[in-house]
Each structure stands twice: as structure tokens, then as C-alpha cells.
PDB file of C-alpha atoms in Angstrom:
ATOM      1  CA  MET Z   1     -14.328  20.650  34.682  1.00 63.00           C
ATOM      2  CA  GLN Z   2     -11.946  23.584  34.119  1.00 83.00           C
ATOM      3  CA  TRP Z   3      -8.577  22.023  34.989  1.00 86.00           C
ATOM      4  CA  ASN Z   4      -6.037  21.463  32.233  1.00 85.00           C
ATOM      5  CA  LEU Z   5      -2.936  19.408  31.460  1.00 84.00           C
ATOM      6  CA  ASP Z   6      -0.582  22.261  32.251  1.00 84.00           C
ATOM      7  CA  GLN Z   7      -1.944  22.418  35.786  1.00 85.00           C
ATOM      8  CA  LEU Z   8      -1.418  18.675  36.121  1.00 84.00           C
ATOM      9  CA  ARG Z   9       2.187  19.033  34.934  1.00 87.00           C
ATOM     10  CA  GLN Z  10       2.851  21.716  37.551  1.00 87.00           C
ATOM     11  CA  PHE Z  11       1.235  19.590  40.259  1.00 87.00           C
ATOM     12  CA  VAL Z  12       3.364  16.539  39.342  1.00 86.00           C
ATOM     13  CA  ALA Z  13       6.504  18.671  39.051  1.00 87.00           C
ATOM     14  CA  THR Z  14       5.924  20.118  42.529  1.00 86.00           C
ATOM     15  CA  VAL Z  15       5.781  16.612  43.968  1.00 86.00           C
ATOM     16  CA  GLU Z  16       8.762  15.323  42.007  1.00 86.00           C
ATOM     17  CA  TYR Z  17      11.044  18.291  42.737  1.00 86.00           C
ATOM     18  CA  GLY Z  18      10.001  18.640  46.361  1.00 84.00           C
ATOM     19  CA  SER Z  19       8.550  22.147  46.453  1.00 84.00           C
ATOM     20  CA  ILE Z  20       6.703  24.801  44.477  1.00 85.00           C
ATOM     21  CA  SER Z  21       9.841  26.926  44.182  1.00 86.00           C
ATOM     22  CA  ALA Z  22      11.921  24.018  42.830  1.00 87.00           C
ATOM     23  CA  ALA Z  23       9.177  23.112  40.350  1.00 85.00           C
ATOM     24  CA  ALA Z  24       8.964  26.741  39.211  1.00 85.00           C
ATOM     25  CA  ARG Z  25      12.717  26.820  38.533  1.00 88.00           C
ATOM     26  CA  ARG Z  26      12.588  23.573  36.549  1.00 83.00           C
ATOM     27  CA  LEU Z  27       9.562  24.692  34.540  1.00 84.00           C
ATOM     28  CA  GLY Z  28      10.853  28.200  33.932  1.00 85.00           C
ATOM     29  CA  LYS Z  29       7.852  29.788  35.606  1.00 87.00           C
ATOM     30  CA  ALA Z  30       7.324  32.273  38.429  1.00 88.00           C
ATOM     31  CA  GLN Z  31       6.760  30.663  41.819  1.00 87.00           C
ATOM     32  CA  SER Z  32       3.492  32.558  42.162  1.00 87.00           C
ATOM     33  CA  ALA Z  33       2.288  31.175  38.806  1.00 86.00           C
ATOM     34  CA  VAL Z  34       2.867  27.581  39.919  1.00 85.00           C
ATOM     35  CA  SER Z  35       1.247  28.238  43.280  1.00 85.00           C
ATOM     36  CA  THR Z  36      -1.799  29.770  41.565  1.00 88.00           C
ATOM     37  CA  ALA Z  37      -2.059  26.865  39.092  1.00 85.00           C
ATOM     38  CA  ILE Z  38      -2.118  24.319  41.913  1.00 87.00           C
ATOM     39  CA  GLY Z  39      -4.676  26.367  43.844  1.00 84.00           C
ATOM     40  CA  LEU Z  40      -6.961  26.517  40.788  1.00 86.00           C
ATOM     41  CA  LEU Z  41      -6.494  22.778  40.224  1.00 84.00           C
ATOM     42  CA  GLU Z  42      -7.553  22.080  43.807  1.00 84.00           C
ATOM     43  CA  ALA Z  43     -10.591  24.323  43.404  1.00 85.00           C
ATOM     44  CA  ASP Z  44     -11.618  22.637  40.128  1.00 85.00           C
ATOM     45  CA  LEU Z  45     -11.145  19.138  41.530  1.00 86.00           C
ATOM     46  CA  GLY Z  46     -12.768  19.974  44.839  1.00 86.00           C
ATOM     47  CA  VAL Z  47      -9.999  18.343  46.912  1.00 88.00           C
ATOM     48  CA  MET Z  48      -6.925  19.581  48.752  1.00 90.00           C
ATOM     49  CA  LEU Z  49      -3.849  18.103  47.118  1.00 87.00           C
ATOM     50  CA  PHE Z  50      -1.403  19.286  49.774  1.00 86.00           C
ATOM     51  CA  ASP Z  51      -1.522  19.426  53.558  1.00 83.00           C
ATOM     52  CA  ARG Z  52      -0.398  22.975  54.356  1.00 80.00           C
ATOM     53  CA  THR Z  53      -0.765  22.728  58.161  1.00 78.00           C
ATOM     54  CA  LYS Z  54       2.855  21.725  58.567  1.00 74.00           C
ATOM     55  CA  HIS Z  55       6.043  23.732  58.054  1.00 71.00           C
ATOM     56  CA  ARG Z  56       6.391  22.278  54.573  1.00 74.00           C
ATOM     57  CA  ALA Z  57       3.470  21.387  52.322  1.00 72.00           C
ATOM     58  CA  THR Z  58       3.141  17.620  51.869  1.00 83.00           C
ATOM     59  CA  LEU Z  59       0.792  15.510  49.807  1.00 88.00           C
ATOM     60  CA  SER Z  60      -2.582  14.877  51.386  1.00 86.00           C
ATOM     61  CA  ASP Z  61      -4.210  11.443  51.190  1.00 86.00           C
ATOM     62  CA  ALA Z  62      -6.352  12.724  48.313  1.00 86.00           C
ATOM     63  CA  GLY Z  63      -3.238  14.192  46.707  1.00 84.00           C
ATOM     64  CA  ARG Z  64      -1.519  10.798  46.675  1.00 88.00           C
ATOM     65  CA  VAL Z  65      -4.446   9.296  44.803  1.00 87.00           C
ATOM     66  CA  MET Z  66      -4.704  12.204  42.385  1.00 87.00           C
ATOM     67  CA  LEU Z  67      -0.964  12.077  41.718  1.00 87.00           C
ATOM     68  CA  LEU Z  68      -1.366   8.567  40.234  1.00 89.00           C
ATOM     69  CA  GLU Z  69      -4.266   9.743  38.089  1.00 88.00           C
ATOM     70  CA  ALA Z  70      -2.390  12.848  36.955  1.00 86.00           C
ATOM     71  CA  ARG Z  71       0.677  10.877  35.909  1.00 86.00           C
ATOM     72  CA  GLU Z  72      -1.463   8.453  33.907  1.00 88.00           C
ATOM     73  CA  LEU Z  73      -3.296  11.278  32.142  1.00 87.00           C
ATOM     74  CA  LEU Z  74       0.004  12.950  31.255  1.00 83.00           C
ATOM     75  CA  ARG Z  75       1.337   9.618  29.923  1.00 83.00           C
ATOM     76  CA  GLN Z  76      -1.754   9.222  27.733  1.00 82.00           C
ATOM     77  CA  ALA Z  77      -1.449  12.820  26.522  1.00 76.00           C
ATOM     78  CA  GLN Z  78       2.182  12.220  25.560  1.00 77.00           C
ATOM     79  CA  ALA Z  79       1.240   9.029  23.696  1.00 69.00           C
ATOM     80  CA  LEU Z  80      -1.495  10.908  21.851  1.00 72.00           C
ATOM     81  CA  ASP Z  81       0.944  13.631  20.866  1.00 70.00           C
ATOM     82  CA  GLN Z  82       3.504  11.099  19.635  1.00 63.00           C
ATOM     83  CA  ARG Z  83       0.905   9.233  17.605  1.00 63.00           C
ATOM     84  CA  ALA Z  84      -0.284  12.477  15.990  1.00 65.00           C
ATOM     85  CA  ARG Z  85       3.280  13.470  15.106  1.00 65.00           C
ATOM     86  CA  SER Z  86       3.888  10.022  13.605  1.00 58.00           C
ATOM     87  CA  LEU Z  87       0.754  10.209  11.450  1.00 62.00           C
ATOM     88  CA  ALA Z  88       1.539  13.763  10.385  1.00 64.00           C
ATOM     89  CA  ALA Z  89       4.972  12.561   9.228  1.00 59.00           C
ATOM     90  CA  GLY Z  90       3.308   9.994   6.933  1.00 60.00           C
ATOM     91  CA  ASP Z  91       3.736   6.870   9.079  1.00 61.00           C
ATOM     92  CA  GLU Z  92       1.030   4.210   8.904  1.00 73.00           C
ATOM     93  CA  ALA Z  93      -1.329   3.901  11.847  1.00 81.00           C
ATOM     94  CA  ARG Z  94      -1.422   0.134  11.336  1.00 88.00           C
ATOM     95  CA  LEU Z  95       0.247  -2.548   9.258  1.00 93.00           C
ATOM     96  CA  ALA Z  96      -0.823  -6.117   8.496  1.00 95.00           C
ATOM     97  CA  LEU Z  97       2.151  -8.276   7.589  1.00 96.00           C
ATOM     98  CA  ALA Z  98       2.041 -11.817   6.141  1.00 97.00           C
ATOM     99  CA  LEU Z  99       5.155 -14.006   6.375  1.00 96.00           C
ATOM    100  CA  ASP Z 100       6.011 -17.398   4.949  1.00 94.00           C
ATOM    101  CA  GLU Z 101       6.125 -19.935   7.778  1.00 91.00           C
ATOM    102  CA  ALA Z 102       9.377 -21.352   6.357  1.00 90.00           C
ATOM    103  CA  PHE Z 103      11.460 -18.212   6.970  1.00 93.00           C
ATOM    104  CA  PRO Z 104      14.208 -18.342   9.641  1.00 92.00           C
ATOM    105  CA  TYR Z 105      12.715 -17.720  13.089  1.00 90.00           C
ATOM    106  CA  THR Z 106      15.736 -15.720  14.195  1.00 91.00           C
ATOM    107  CA  ALA Z 107      15.349 -13.274  11.316  1.00 93.00           C
ATOM    108  CA  ILE Z 108      11.641 -12.808  12.109  1.00 94.00           C
ATOM    109  CA  ARG Z 109      12.307 -12.204  15.810  1.00 94.00           C
ATOM    110  CA  VAL Z 110      14.960  -9.583  15.062  1.00 96.00           C
ATOM    111  CA  LEU Z 111      12.682  -7.915  12.512  1.00 96.00           C
ATOM    112  CA  LEU Z 112       9.778  -7.629  14.956  1.00 96.00           C
ATOM    113  CA  ARG Z 113      11.935  -6.409  17.838  1.00 96.00           C
ATOM    114  CA  GLU Z 114      13.493  -3.668  15.717  1.00 96.00           C
ATOM    115  CA  LEU Z 115      10.130  -2.758  14.170  1.00 95.00           C
ATOM    116  CA  SER Z 116       8.815  -2.158  17.688  1.00 94.00           C
ATOM    117  CA  GLU Z 117      11.770   0.114  18.425  1.00 94.00           C
ATOM    118  CA  HIS Z 118      11.495   2.153  15.204  1.00 91.00           C
ATOM    119  CA  PHE Z 119       7.685   2.399  15.123  1.00 90.00           C
ATOM    120  CA  PRO Z 120       6.523   2.094  18.755  1.00 87.00           C
ATOM    121  CA  ASP Z 121       3.026   3.413  18.005  1.00 84.00           C
ATOM    122  CA  LEU Z 122       2.364   1.113  15.026  1.00 88.00           C
ATOM    123  CA  GLU Z 123      -0.579  -1.275  15.345  1.00 91.00           C
ATOM    124  CA  LEU Z 124       0.715  -4.551  13.883  1.00 94.00           C
ATOM    125  CA  THR Z 125      -1.146  -7.644  12.686  1.00 96.00           C
ATOM    126  CA  LEU Z 126       1.104 -10.612  11.908  1.00 96.00           C
ATOM    127  CA  LEU Z 127      -0.108 -13.501   9.752  1.00 96.00           C
ATOM    128  CA  ASN Z 128       1.852 -16.675   9.008  1.00 94.00           C
ATOM    129  CA  GLY Z 129       1.225 -19.341   6.405  1.00 91.00           C
ATOM    130  CA  THR Z 130       2.464 -21.227   3.404  1.00 88.00           C
ATOM    131  CA  ALA Z 131       3.633 -19.372   0.298  1.00 87.00           C
ATOM    132  CA  THR Z 132       0.165 -19.738  -1.230  1.00 86.00           C
ATOM    133  CA  GLU Z 133      -1.571 -18.536   1.930  1.00 90.00           C
ATOM    134  CA  VAL Z 134       0.645 -15.450   2.137  1.00 92.00           C
ATOM    135  CA  ALA Z 135      -0.427 -14.436  -1.383  1.00 90.00           C
ATOM    136  CA  ASP Z 136      -4.061 -15.127  -0.468  1.00 91.00           C
ATOM    137  CA  TYR Z 137      -3.809 -12.916   2.639  1.00 93.00           C
ATOM    138  CA  VAL Z 138      -2.626 -10.013   0.493  1.00 93.00           C
ATOM    139  CA  GLY Z 139      -5.157 -10.723  -2.267  1.00 90.00           C
ATOM    140  CA  GLN Z 140      -7.995 -10.795   0.277  1.00 91.00           C
ATOM    141  CA  ALA Z 141      -6.807  -7.472   1.779  1.00 90.00           C
ATOM    142  CA  ARG Z 142      -6.118  -9.198   5.099  1.00 94.00           C
ATOM    143  CA  ALA Z 143      -2.454  -8.200   4.778  1.00 94.00           C
ATOM    144  CA  ASP Z 144      -0.940  -4.995   3.398  1.00 93.00           C
ATOM    145  CA  LEU Z 145       2.381  -6.635   2.645  1.00 95.00           C
ATOM    146  CA  GLY Z 146       3.577 -10.208   2.224  1.00 96.00           C
ATOM    147  CA  PHE Z 147       6.912 -12.006   2.029  1.00 96.00           C
ATOM    148  CA  HIS Z 148       7.100 -15.572   0.727  1.00 94.00           C
ATOM    149  CA  PHE Z 149       9.072 -18.044  -1.339  1.00 90.00           C
ATOM    150  CA  ASP Z 150       8.601 -17.461  -5.054  1.00 87.00           C
ATOM    151  CA  ARG Z 151       6.516 -20.453  -6.111  1.00 78.00           C
ATOM    152  CA  GLY Z 152       5.601 -19.295  -9.607  1.00 77.00           C
ATOM    153  CA  PRO Z 153       3.550 -16.553 -11.301  1.00 78.00           C
ATOM    154  CA  LEU Z 154       1.080 -14.523  -9.265  1.00 78.00           C
ATOM    155  CA  ARG Z 155      -2.409 -13.773 -10.463  1.00 77.00           C
ATOM    156  CA  ASP Z 156      -3.305 -10.233 -11.486  1.00 78.00           C
ATOM    157  CA  GLY Z 157      -3.655  -7.568  -8.818  1.00 83.00           C
ATOM    158  CA  PHE Z 158      -0.199  -7.760  -7.239  1.00 88.00           C
ATOM    159  CA  ASP Z 159       2.989  -5.766  -7.355  1.00 90.00           C
ATOM    160  CA  GLN Z 160       6.086  -7.739  -6.409  1.00 92.00           C
ATOM    161  CA  ARG Z 161       9.788  -7.344  -5.810  1.00 93.00           C
ATOM    162  CA  HIS Z 162      12.620  -9.843  -5.313  1.00 94.00           C
ATOM    163  CA  ILE Z 163      14.327  -9.229  -1.958  1.00 93.00           C
ATOM    164  CA  GLY Z 164      16.762 -12.110  -1.514  1.00 93.00           C
ATOM    165  CA  THR Z 165      17.378 -15.847  -1.470  1.00 93.00           C
ATOM    166  CA  LEU Z 166      17.793 -18.732   0.969  1.00 92.00           C
ATOM    167  CA  ALA Z 167      20.054 -21.709   0.364  1.00 91.00           C
ATOM    168  CA  GLN Z 168      18.618 -25.181  -0.089  1.00 92.00           C
ATOM    169  CA  GLY Z 169      19.981 -28.726  -0.059  1.00 92.00           C
ATOM    170  CA  VAL Z 170      18.973 -32.353  -0.438  1.00 94.00           C
ATOM    171  CA  PHE Z 171      18.135 -33.998   2.891  1.00 96.00           C
ATOM    172  CA  VAL Z 172      17.336 -37.441   4.242  1.00 95.00           C
ATOM    173  CA  ALA Z 173      16.858 -38.787   7.742  1.00 96.00           C
ATOM    174  CA  SER Z 174      19.949 -39.511   9.788  1.00 94.00           C
ATOM    175  CA  GLY Z 175      21.015 -43.102   9.091  1.00 93.00           C
ATOM    176  CA  HIS Z 176      19.386 -43.248   5.643  1.00 94.00           C
ATOM    177  CA  PRO Z 177      21.309 -45.483   3.176  1.00 94.00           C
ATOM    178  CA  LEU Z 178      22.163 -42.474   0.998  1.00 93.00           C
ATOM    179  CA  THR Z 179      24.217 -40.954   3.835  1.00 93.00           C
ATOM    180  CA  ALA Z 180      26.763 -43.761   3.407  1.00 91.00           C
ATOM    181  CA  GLN Z 181      27.606 -42.608  -0.122  1.00 88.00           C
ATOM    182  CA  PRO Z 182      30.251 -39.863  -0.462  1.00 86.00           C
ATOM    183  CA  ALA Z 183      28.566 -38.570  -3.625  1.00 87.00           C
ATOM    184  CA  VAL Z 184      24.979 -39.334  -4.600  1.00 91.00           C
ATOM    185  CA  ARG Z 185      23.948 -39.576  -8.251  1.00 91.00           C
ATOM    186  CA  ARG Z 186      20.563 -38.658  -9.652  1.00 90.00           C
ATOM    187  CA  GLU Z 187      19.856 -42.299 -10.402  1.00 91.00           C
ATOM    188  CA  ASP Z 188      20.449 -43.071  -6.731  1.00 92.00           C
ATOM    189  CA  LEU Z 189      17.639 -40.677  -5.801  1.00 93.00           C
ATOM    190  CA  THR Z 190      15.179 -42.480  -8.068  1.00 93.00           C
ATOM    191  CA  ARG Z 191      15.202 -45.509  -5.745  1.00 93.00           C
ATOM    192  CA  TYR Z 192      13.573 -43.527  -2.942  1.00 95.00           C
ATOM    193  CA  ARG Z 193      10.392 -41.506  -2.605  1.00 96.00           C
ATOM    194  CA  GLN Z 194      10.717 -37.802  -3.394  1.00 95.00           C
ATOM    195  CA  LEU Z 195       8.852 -35.399  -1.098  1.00 96.00           C
ATOM    196  CA  VAL Z 196       7.879 -32.334  -3.075  1.00 92.00           C
ATOM    197  CA  MET Z 197       6.579 -28.880  -2.223  1.00 86.00           C
ATOM    198  CA  ARG Z 198       3.172 -28.448  -3.812  1.00 79.00           C
ATOM    199  CA  ALA Z 199       2.369 -25.042  -5.274  1.00 66.00           C
ATOM    200  CA  GLN Z 200      -0.414 -23.951  -7.567  1.00 60.00           C
ATOM    201  CA  ASP Z 201       0.556 -23.527 -11.241  1.00 58.00           C
ATOM    202  CA  VAL Z 202       4.132 -24.694 -10.568  1.00 62.00           C
ATOM    203  CA  GLU Z 203       5.611 -27.793 -12.188  1.00 65.00           C
ATOM    204  CA  GLU Z 204       8.183 -29.204  -9.795  1.00 75.00           C
ATOM    205  CA  THR Z 205      11.166 -31.100 -11.176  1.00 81.00           C
ATOM    206  CA  LEU Z 206      10.729 -34.770 -10.320  1.00 88.00           C
ATOM    207  CA  TYR Z 207      13.618 -37.202 -10.067  1.00 90.00           C
ATOM    208  CA  SER Z 208      11.829 -40.196  -8.591  1.00 91.00           C
ATOM    209  CA  PRO Z 209       8.846 -42.154  -9.912  1.00 92.00           C
ATOM    210  CA  LYS Z 210       7.480 -42.207  -6.357  1.00 94.00           C
ATOM    211  CA  VAL Z 211       6.268 -38.813  -5.160  1.00 94.00           C
ATOM    212  CA  TRP Z 212       4.432 -37.353  -2.162  1.00 96.00           C
ATOM    213  CA  ARG Z 213       3.478 -33.678  -2.011  1.00 92.00           C
ATOM    214  CA  SER Z 214       2.699 -31.131   0.707  1.00 92.00           C
ATOM    215  CA  ASP Z 215       2.219 -27.361   0.776  1.00 85.00           C
ATOM    216  CA  SER Z 216       4.355 -26.985   3.925  1.00 88.00           C
ATOM    217  CA  PHE Z 217       8.142 -27.273   4.127  1.00 90.00           C
ATOM    218  CA  TYR Z 218       7.862 -28.181   7.805  1.00 91.00           C
ATOM    219  CA  THR Z 219       5.490 -31.057   7.012  1.00 93.00           C
ATOM    220  CA  ILE Z 220       7.887 -32.264   4.318  1.00 95.00           C
ATOM    221  CA  ALA Z 221      10.809 -32.063   6.752  1.00 95.00           C
ATOM    222  CA  GLU Z 222       8.867 -34.091   9.321  1.00 96.00           C
ATOM    223  CA  MET Z 223       8.172 -36.744   6.687  1.00 96.00           C
ATOM    224  CA  VAL Z 224      11.871 -36.816   5.844  1.00 96.00           C
ATOM    225  CA  ALA Z 225      12.671 -37.308   9.543  1.00 96.00           C
ATOM    226  CA  ASP Z 226      10.215 -40.242   9.589  1.00 96.00           C
ATOM    227  CA  ASP Z 227      12.171 -41.955   6.750  1.00 95.00           C
ATOM    228  CA  LEU Z 228       9.382 -41.466   4.246  1.00 97.00           C
ATOM    229  CA  GLY Z 229      11.689 -40.130   1.526  1.00 96.00           C
ATOM    230  CA  TRP Z 230      14.139 -37.388   0.568  1.00 96.00           C
ATOM    231  CA  ALA Z 231      13.488 -33.727  -0.190  1.00 95.00           C
ATOM    232  CA  ALA Z 232      15.064 -30.469  -1.256  1.00 93.00           C
ATOM    233  CA  LEU Z 233      14.620 -28.136   1.717  1.00 93.00           C
ATOM    234  CA  PRO Z 234      15.702 -24.662   2.799  1.00 93.00           C
ATOM    235  CA  ILE Z 235      18.751 -25.075   5.030  1.00 92.00           C
ATOM    236  CA  ASN Z 236      17.099 -23.244   7.922  1.00 91.00           C
ATOM    237  CA  ILE Z 237      14.172 -25.690   7.877  1.00 92.00           C
ATOM    238  CA  ALA Z 238      16.418 -28.754   7.762  1.00 93.00           C
ATOM    239  CA  VAL Z 239      18.566 -27.740  10.750  1.00 89.00           C
ATOM    240  CA  TYR Z 240      15.554 -27.231  13.037  1.00 86.00           C
ATOM    241  CA  GLU Z 241      15.994 -29.442  16.106  1.00 85.00           C
ATOM    242  CA  GLY Z 242      12.379 -30.375  16.769  1.00 85.00           C
ATOM    243  CA  TYR Z 243      12.073 -33.345  14.398  1.00 91.00           C
ATOM    244  CA  SER Z 244      11.810 -36.971  15.521  1.00 91.00           C
ATOM    245  CA  LYS Z 245      15.206 -37.665  13.943  1.00 92.00           C
ATOM    246  CA  PRO Z 246      17.937 -35.260  12.770  1.00 94.00           C
ATOM    247  CA  LEU Z 247      18.122 -34.576   9.040  1.00 96.00           C
ATOM    248  CA  SER Z 248      21.332 -35.137   7.099  1.00 95.00           C
ATOM    249  CA  GLN Z 249      22.339 -33.241   3.998  1.00 94.00           C
ATOM    250  CA  ILE Z 250      23.664 -35.407   1.184  1.00 93.00           C
ATOM    251  CA  ALA Z 251      26.023 -34.328  -1.587  1.00 90.00           C
ATOM    252  CA  CYS Z 252      24.604 -34.715  -5.083  1.00 89.00           C
ATOM    253  CA  PRO Z 253      26.956 -32.849  -7.479  1.00 87.00           C
ATOM    254  CA  SER Z 254      24.781 -33.541 -10.518  1.00 83.00           C
ATOM    255  CA  LEU Z 255      21.747 -31.970  -8.866  1.00 82.00           C
ATOM    256  CA  ALA Z 256      22.598 -28.281  -8.945  1.00 78.00           C
ATOM    257  CA  LEU Z 257      19.944 -26.663  -6.775  1.00 84.00           C
ATOM    258  CA  PRO Z 258      19.584 -22.883  -7.047  1.00 87.00           C
ATOM    259  CA  PRO Z 259      18.736 -20.959  -3.866  1.00 90.00           C
ATOM    260  CA  PHE Z 260      15.079 -20.341  -3.100  1.00 88.00           C
ATOM    261  CA  SER Z 261      13.984 -16.899  -4.271  1.00 91.00           C
ATOM    262  CA  ILE Z 262      12.082 -14.673  -1.816  1.00 94.00           C
ATOM    263  CA  ARG Z 263       9.733 -11.970  -2.970  1.00 94.00           C
ATOM    264  CA  MET Z 264       7.681  -9.209  -1.434  1.00 95.00           C
ATOM    265  CA  VAL Z 265       4.093  -8.797  -2.675  1.00 95.00           C
ATOM    266  CA  TRP Z 266       1.537  -6.045  -2.112  1.00 93.00           C
ATOM    267  CA  PRO Z 267      -1.711  -4.862  -3.767  1.00 91.00           C
ATOM    268  CA  GLN Z 268      -1.106  -3.424  -7.181  1.00 87.00           C
ATOM    269  CA  GLY Z 269      -0.823   0.365  -7.171  1.00 83.00           C
ATOM    270  CA  GLN Z 270      -0.742   0.679  -3.388  1.00 85.00           C
ATOM    271  CA  VAL Z 271       1.799   3.205  -2.101  1.00 85.00           C
ATOM    272  CA  LEU Z 272       3.902   1.730   0.688  1.00 88.00           C
ATOM    273  CA  GLY Z 273       4.155   3.745   3.894  1.00 88.00           C
ATOM    274  CA  ALA Z 274       7.243   4.413   5.970  1.00 89.00           C
ATOM    275  CA  ALA Z 275       6.870   1.277   8.135  1.00 92.00           C
ATOM    276  CA  ALA Z 276       6.327  -0.983   5.125  1.00 93.00           C
ATOM    277  CA  ARG Z 277       9.379   0.465   3.371  1.00 93.00           C
ATOM    278  CA  TRP Z 278      11.445  -0.029   6.530  1.00 95.00           C
ATOM    279  CA  VAL Z 279      10.276  -3.660   6.811  1.00 96.00           C
ATOM    280  CA  GLU Z 280      11.273  -4.307   3.199  1.00 95.00           C
ATOM    281  CA  ARG Z 281      14.770  -2.863   3.668  1.00 95.00           C
ATOM    282  CA  ARG Z 282      15.480  -4.484   7.024  1.00 96.00           C
ATOM    283  CA  PHE Z 283      14.088  -7.898   6.133  1.00 96.00           C
ATOM    284  CA  SER Z 284      16.186  -7.916   2.961  1.00 94.00           C
ATOM    285  CA  GLU Z 285      19.273  -7.283   5.108  1.00 95.00           C
ATOM    286  CA  LEU Z 286      18.350 -10.033   7.575  1.00 94.00           C
ATOM    287  CA  ILE Z 287      17.708 -12.573   4.817  1.00 91.00           C
ATOM    288  CA  ARG Z 288      21.163 -11.900   3.356  1.00 88.00           C
ATOM    289  CA  THR Z 289      22.709 -13.130   6.613  1.00 84.00           C
ATOM    290  CA  TRP Z 290      21.043 -16.490   5.987  1.00 72.00           C
ATOM    291  CA  ALA Z 291      21.705 -16.746   2.227  1.00 61.00           C
TER     292      ALA Z 291
END
């Protein structure tokens, strides 16, 4: 096999521009050079690419088949060249990203779409889970980078950075007795079960003597919708429309809830590549639109 990519390019150009002379002009080559390249390609492949029995050379049956193959090989060669340039510039070949399941879906979709546009050759692995699972994915080296709600101190072996916040509120099921009160007091909350986010090594503030816990905000929201109690939830979780009953936010002036803090975590000492740095910056911007 002696043929080369340059010969394939000249063959494809001849077809696309209609003649050897037109291809030569577009490629900046002598007409004789293009003609010779195609002749050598035919000799190396052992097939006639053009039917020269007519006034104007046209693709032969074999040429039509080889044209498809040539275009695919040139596409692969271009992809290889782009990947090499990307790696040479310091971009990661692959990135494993872990995201808290409670983040706004819209923000995640925008992030992934734009990541594809900015790093088209990146091999991405996306993992979703609770805040604890996100940290575990990074700690187990299954993810290079994680974003989750700050649920307390991390064990050793992580670097971390605060990237933003998401608003939260107190929610009950639509039609709950507390929705009839213009302003709810803390003592009013004590009459109903509190549904609490469970996190390792974190002491949640309890206002009710009756408590149920879960490690998933979505599970807590579903329990709220089933009239099993009240909960403090991220706003984006509470407004989701897939629950059995809509959730209603209640006003409790004496219960000043700070926004949920979001942090980025990665293995201690690991240098973040260009894609990881872009994800950090862009996701921080997207989260601010939901704060």
C-alpha cells in the first residue's frame, strides 16, 4: 500500500470541483501534478476511479465506492489531527464529572451542551448522586471533579472551592393546614413531622420532635407531596412538576434559612486541566442565575 492522504484529497477534490483542472486551481497545484497523483492512486489501489472513455472523465462504479471510503478516511484523519492539537495544547483527553442530583436540570443541560461545543473531542463520563455519593465518586477516583451541596466537613484527601449558592424555603403539600396561615411560627412547625436531609457528620437543626430522614432531596420532596411532613428544600427541587401533589412554600419569618452552599471538590494536589477549569467557571455562572 503506497497511496497517501494527499492523493485521497486530490481525488475527492477532483470529484467535488468537477474536473482535474478545477481541483488543481483550488488546491494551488499544477494540473499535471493532480493528474499524476490520481493515476498513482489508481495504480496503488488496483482500480480505475474514473471512466475516461467519454469526452469528460466521470466516476466509475469502483470510483463511487472508493469516494465514500476516501471521504471517511479524510474525516478520521482530520479528527485525529484535531485531537492531537487539543492534547498538545494541554486539554484533557477525558473527564469524569460527578454532579449532585439536586442541581437544576436546566443548568446541567446548558453546561453539557456548551461543554460539547467548547471541547468536542473530550471523552466525558457523567455521574449523578447524592452529596455524599458525589464525594465518594471523587474519593474513589471514579470522578476527576465533583460538584455538590456542602453538607459538612470532607475527609482528608480533597481540595475544595465554594462556587455559589441555591435558595431554599420551607415547603408543605398543597392544601396542608399550614398554608392557611399568613405567617407560620416555629412552634407551629413542631406540630408536624419534619423531613430532614441526612448527611454524615452533619447535625441538622431540628424544630419538630417528630423526624424522618433521607439522603435525597427528591425523596424528601416526594414525602412532602404525600403529606408526610414539611421540609426545607432547594427552590428548584420544590417547583418540580412530577410530584403527586404540588408543593407550597410557607412563610416563616422566624426561621431564617440561609441559601444552600455549593462546592467543587477534586483530589488533593491534582492540577485541573483546561476542560475542568472551564466547567468550574461556567457552572458557577449558571448557578448564579438560579441563586
